[in-house]
mmCIF file of C-alpha atoms in Angstrom:
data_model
loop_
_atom_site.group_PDB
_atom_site.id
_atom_site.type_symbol
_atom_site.label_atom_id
_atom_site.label_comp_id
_atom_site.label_asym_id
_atom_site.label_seq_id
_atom_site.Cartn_x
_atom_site.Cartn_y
_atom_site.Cartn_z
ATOM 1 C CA UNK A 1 115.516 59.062 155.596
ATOM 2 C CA UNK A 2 114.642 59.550 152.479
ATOM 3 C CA UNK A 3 111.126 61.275 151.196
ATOM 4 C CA UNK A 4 111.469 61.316 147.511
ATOM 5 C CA UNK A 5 110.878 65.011 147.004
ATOM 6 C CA UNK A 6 114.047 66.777 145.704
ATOM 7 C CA UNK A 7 115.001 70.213 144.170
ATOM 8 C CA UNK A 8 114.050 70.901 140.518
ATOM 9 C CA UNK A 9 110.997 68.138 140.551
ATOM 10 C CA UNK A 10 107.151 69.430 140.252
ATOM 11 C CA UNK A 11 104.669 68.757 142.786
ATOM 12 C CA UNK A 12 101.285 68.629 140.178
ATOM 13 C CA UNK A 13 98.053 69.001 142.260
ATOM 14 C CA UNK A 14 95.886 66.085 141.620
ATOM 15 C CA UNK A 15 92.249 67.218 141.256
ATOM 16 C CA UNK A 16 91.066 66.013 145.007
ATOM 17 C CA UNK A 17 93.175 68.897 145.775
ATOM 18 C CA UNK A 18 90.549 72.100 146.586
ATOM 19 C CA UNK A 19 92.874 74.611 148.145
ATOM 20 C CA UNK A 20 92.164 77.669 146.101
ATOM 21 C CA UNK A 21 95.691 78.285 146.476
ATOM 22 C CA UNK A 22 97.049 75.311 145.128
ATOM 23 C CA UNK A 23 93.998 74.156 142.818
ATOM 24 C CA UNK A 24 95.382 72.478 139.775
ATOM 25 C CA UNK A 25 98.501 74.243 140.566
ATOM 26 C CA UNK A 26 102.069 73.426 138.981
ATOM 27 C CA UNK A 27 104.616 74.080 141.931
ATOM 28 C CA UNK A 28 108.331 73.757 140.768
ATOM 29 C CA UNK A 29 110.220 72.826 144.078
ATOM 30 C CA UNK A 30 113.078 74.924 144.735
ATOM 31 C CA UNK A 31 114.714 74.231 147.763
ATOM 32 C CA UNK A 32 113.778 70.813 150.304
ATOM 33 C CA UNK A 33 115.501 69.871 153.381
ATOM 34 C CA UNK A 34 114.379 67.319 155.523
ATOM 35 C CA UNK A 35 114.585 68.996 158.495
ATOM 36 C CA UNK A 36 114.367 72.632 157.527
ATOM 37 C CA UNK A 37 111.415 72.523 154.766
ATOM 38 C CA UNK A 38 110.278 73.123 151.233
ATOM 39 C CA UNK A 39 110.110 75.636 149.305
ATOM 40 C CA UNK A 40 108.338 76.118 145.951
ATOM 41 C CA UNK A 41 106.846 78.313 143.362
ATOM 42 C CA UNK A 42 103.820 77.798 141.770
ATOM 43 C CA UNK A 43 104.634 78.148 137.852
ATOM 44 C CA UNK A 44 100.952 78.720 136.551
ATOM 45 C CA UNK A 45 99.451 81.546 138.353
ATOM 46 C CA UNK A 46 99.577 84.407 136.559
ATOM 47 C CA UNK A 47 98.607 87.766 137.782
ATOM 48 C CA UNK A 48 97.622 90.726 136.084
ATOM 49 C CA UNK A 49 100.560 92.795 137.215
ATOM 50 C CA UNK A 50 103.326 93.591 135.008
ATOM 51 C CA UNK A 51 106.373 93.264 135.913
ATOM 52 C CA UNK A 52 107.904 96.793 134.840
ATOM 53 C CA UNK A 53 105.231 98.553 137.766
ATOM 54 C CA UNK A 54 107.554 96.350 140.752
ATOM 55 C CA UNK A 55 110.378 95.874 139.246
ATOM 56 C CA UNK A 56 111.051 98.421 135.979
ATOM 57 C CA UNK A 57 114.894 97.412 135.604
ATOM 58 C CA UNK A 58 113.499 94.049 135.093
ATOM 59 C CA UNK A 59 111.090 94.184 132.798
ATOM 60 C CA UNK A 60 112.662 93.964 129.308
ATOM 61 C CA UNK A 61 114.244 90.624 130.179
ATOM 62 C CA UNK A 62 111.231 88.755 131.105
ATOM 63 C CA UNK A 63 109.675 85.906 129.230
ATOM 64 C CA UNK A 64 106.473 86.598 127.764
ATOM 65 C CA UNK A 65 103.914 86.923 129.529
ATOM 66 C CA UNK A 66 105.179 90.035 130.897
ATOM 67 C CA UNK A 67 103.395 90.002 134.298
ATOM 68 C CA UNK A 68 104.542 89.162 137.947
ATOM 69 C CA UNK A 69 103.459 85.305 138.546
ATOM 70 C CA UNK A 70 101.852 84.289 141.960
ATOM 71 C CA UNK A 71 104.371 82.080 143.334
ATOM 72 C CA UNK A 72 102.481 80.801 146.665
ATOM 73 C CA UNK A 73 100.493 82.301 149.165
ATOM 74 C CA UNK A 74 103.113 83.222 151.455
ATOM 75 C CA UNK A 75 105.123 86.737 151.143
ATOM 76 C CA UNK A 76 103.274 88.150 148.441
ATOM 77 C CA UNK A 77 104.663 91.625 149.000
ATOM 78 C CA UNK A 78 108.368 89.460 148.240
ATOM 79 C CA UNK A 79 109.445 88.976 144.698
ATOM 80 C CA UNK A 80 111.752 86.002 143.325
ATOM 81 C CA UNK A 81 113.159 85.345 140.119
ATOM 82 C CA UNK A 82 114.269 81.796 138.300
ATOM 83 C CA UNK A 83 116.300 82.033 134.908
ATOM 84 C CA UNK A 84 117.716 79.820 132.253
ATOM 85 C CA UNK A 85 121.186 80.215 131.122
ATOM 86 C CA UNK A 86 123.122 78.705 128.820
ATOM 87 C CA UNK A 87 126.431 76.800 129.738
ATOM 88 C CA UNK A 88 128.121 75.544 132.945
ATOM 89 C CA UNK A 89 128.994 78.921 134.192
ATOM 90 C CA UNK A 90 127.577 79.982 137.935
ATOM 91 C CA UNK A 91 127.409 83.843 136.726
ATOM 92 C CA UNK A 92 127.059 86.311 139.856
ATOM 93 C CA UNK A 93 123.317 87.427 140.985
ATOM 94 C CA UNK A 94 122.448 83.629 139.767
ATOM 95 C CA UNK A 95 122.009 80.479 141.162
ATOM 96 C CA UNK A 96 121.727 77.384 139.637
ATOM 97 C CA UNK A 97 118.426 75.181 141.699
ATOM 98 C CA UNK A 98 120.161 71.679 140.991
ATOM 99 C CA UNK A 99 123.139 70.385 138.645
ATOM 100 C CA UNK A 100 121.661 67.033 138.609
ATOM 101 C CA UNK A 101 118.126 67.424 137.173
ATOM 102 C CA UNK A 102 116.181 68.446 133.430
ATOM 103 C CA UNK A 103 116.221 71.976 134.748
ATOM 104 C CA UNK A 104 120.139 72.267 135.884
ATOM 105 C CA UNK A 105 120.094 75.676 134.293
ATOM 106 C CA UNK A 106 117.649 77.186 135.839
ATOM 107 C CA UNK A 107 118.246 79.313 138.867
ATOM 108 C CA UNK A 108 117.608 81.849 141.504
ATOM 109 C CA UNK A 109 117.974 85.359 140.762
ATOM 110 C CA UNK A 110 119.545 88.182 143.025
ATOM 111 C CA UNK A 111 116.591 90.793 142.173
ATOM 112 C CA UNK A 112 119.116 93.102 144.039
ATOM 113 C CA UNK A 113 121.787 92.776 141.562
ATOM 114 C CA UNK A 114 122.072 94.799 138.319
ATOM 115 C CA UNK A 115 120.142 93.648 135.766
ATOM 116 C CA UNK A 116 122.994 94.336 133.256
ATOM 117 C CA UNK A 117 124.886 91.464 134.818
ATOM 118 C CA UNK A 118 123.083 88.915 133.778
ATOM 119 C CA UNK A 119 121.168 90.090 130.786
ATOM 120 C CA UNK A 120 123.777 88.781 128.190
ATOM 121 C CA UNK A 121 123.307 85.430 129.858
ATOM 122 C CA UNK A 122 119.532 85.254 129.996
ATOM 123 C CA UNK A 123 117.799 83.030 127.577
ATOM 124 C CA UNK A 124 114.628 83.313 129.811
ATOM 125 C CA UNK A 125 113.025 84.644 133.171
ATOM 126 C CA UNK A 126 110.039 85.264 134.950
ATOM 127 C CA UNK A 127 109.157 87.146 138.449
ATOM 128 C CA UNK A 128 107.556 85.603 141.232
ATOM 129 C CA UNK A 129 105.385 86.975 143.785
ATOM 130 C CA UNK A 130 105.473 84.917 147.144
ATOM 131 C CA UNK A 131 106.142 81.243 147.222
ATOM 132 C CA UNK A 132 104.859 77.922 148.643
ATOM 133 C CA UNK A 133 106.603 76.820 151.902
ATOM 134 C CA UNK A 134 105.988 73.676 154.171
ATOM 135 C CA UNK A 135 107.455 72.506 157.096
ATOM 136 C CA UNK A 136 109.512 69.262 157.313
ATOM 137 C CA UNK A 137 107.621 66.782 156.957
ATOM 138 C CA UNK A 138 104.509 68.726 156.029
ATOM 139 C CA UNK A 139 104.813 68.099 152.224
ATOM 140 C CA UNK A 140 105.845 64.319 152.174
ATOM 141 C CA UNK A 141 102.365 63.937 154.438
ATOM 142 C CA UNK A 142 100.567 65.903 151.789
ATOM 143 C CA UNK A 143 101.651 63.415 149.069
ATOM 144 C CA UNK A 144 101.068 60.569 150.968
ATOM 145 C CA UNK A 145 97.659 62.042 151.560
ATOM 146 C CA UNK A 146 96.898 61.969 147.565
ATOM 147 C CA UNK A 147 97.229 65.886 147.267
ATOM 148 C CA UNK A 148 100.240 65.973 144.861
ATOM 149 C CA UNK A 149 101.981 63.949 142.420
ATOM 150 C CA UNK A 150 105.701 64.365 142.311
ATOM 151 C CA UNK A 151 107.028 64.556 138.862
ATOM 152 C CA UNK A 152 110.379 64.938 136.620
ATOM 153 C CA UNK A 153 109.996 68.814 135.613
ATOM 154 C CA UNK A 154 111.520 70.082 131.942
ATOM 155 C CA UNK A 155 112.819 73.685 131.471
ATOM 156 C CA UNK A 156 109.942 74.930 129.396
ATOM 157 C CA UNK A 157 108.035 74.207 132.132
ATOM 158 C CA UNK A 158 108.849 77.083 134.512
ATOM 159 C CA UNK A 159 109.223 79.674 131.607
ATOM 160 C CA UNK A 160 105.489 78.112 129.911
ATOM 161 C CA UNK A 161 104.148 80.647 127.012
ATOM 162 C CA UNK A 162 100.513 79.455 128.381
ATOM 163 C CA UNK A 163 100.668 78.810 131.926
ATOM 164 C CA UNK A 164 97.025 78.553 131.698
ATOM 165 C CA UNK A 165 97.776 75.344 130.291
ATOM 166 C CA UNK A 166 100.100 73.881 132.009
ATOM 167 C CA UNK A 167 98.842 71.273 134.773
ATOM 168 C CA UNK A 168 97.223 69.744 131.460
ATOM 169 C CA UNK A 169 100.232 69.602 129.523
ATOM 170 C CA UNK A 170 102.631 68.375 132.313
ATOM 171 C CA UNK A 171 100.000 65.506 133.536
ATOM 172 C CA UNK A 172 99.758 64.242 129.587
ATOM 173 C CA UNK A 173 103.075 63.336 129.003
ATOM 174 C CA UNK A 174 103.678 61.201 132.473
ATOM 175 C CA UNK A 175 103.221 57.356 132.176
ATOM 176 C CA UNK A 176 99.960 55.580 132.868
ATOM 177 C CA UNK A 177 96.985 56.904 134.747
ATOM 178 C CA UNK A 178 98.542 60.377 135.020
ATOM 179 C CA UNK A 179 98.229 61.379 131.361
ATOM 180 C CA UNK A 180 94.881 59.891 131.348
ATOM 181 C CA UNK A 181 94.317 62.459 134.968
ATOM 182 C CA UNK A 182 94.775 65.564 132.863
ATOM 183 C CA UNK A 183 91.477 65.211 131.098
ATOM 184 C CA UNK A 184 89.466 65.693 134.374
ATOM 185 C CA UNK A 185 87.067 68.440 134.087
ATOM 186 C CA UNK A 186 88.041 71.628 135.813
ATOM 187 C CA UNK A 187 84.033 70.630 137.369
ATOM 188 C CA UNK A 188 83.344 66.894 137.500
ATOM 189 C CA UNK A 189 79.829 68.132 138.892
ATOM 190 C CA UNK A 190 79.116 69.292 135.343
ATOM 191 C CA UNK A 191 79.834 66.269 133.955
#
């Protein structure tokens, strides 16, 4: 059976969504398996870390800004890494997320691996703490529930110079009522 959700699409948070975890979160999937799961990581959370204090080897090959990103609320004391490369090459300590999608050339990175291996390679990476899981079936209930929209994802998305700005920027180019859903206030009580 098929649920729609697939590896290298974003699951937006629509704004009925109140889960401080998740609020107006951008959450690029990253694996999905019907029976085993999803797994994502939130591309808009920024922390305050920088990325040379966890991972110093790291740190000159990162994509501004410079700090570790909250990837989801589970395993924070875990780090992850996606990249872009260039090419059709499947380089070793990478691993591409999906050859079928807008971001085909973005990957998983072996954080265990020597930097040097892929830093020729790199044309931009970020570090992850933690990541979003659910369960099977858990997320396809979620977006039937109205908690997320499922959309196409683009490259600059996951490497965004203002993630701040994201969940505004990726809801105004969809079709229809979506682009229209990135002007709600961040407080419709205010309103």
């Amino acid at each position: 059976m098929e649920d729609g959700i697939r590896v290298g699409l974003l699951l937006v948070a629509t704004p009925q969504l109140e889960d401080p975890n998740f609020r107006r979160s951008v959450v690029l999937v990253v694996e999905h398996d019907l029976e085993g799961g999803t797994l994502g990581v939130v591309l808009n959370r920024p922390t305050e870390v920088p990325v040379d204090r966890v991972l110093p080897p790291w740190a000159e090959l990162v994509t501004g800004p410079s700090v570790v990103f909250q990837g989801g609320p589970v395993a924070l004391d875990n780090a992850l890494a996606l990249a872009r490369l260039p090419g059709e090459d499947e380089p070793l300590g990478w691993r591409a997320l999906d050859g079928g999608t807008e971001v085909a050339r973005v990957g998983l990175v072996d954080l265990d691996a020597p930097p040097a291996l892929l830093a020729p390679e790199l044309l931009q990476f970020r570090v992850f703490a933690g990541y979003a899981g659910w369960s099977s079936g858990q997320l396809h209930a979620e977006i039937e529930d109205g908690a997320w929209y499922l959309v196409q994802a683009e490259a600059g998305d996951v490497f965004a110079a203002d993630p701040d700005r994201l969940w505004q920027e990726v809801l105004r180019r969809q079709d229809g009522d979506l682009a229209f859903v990135s002007t709600f206030p961040e407080d419709p009580t205010l309103n």
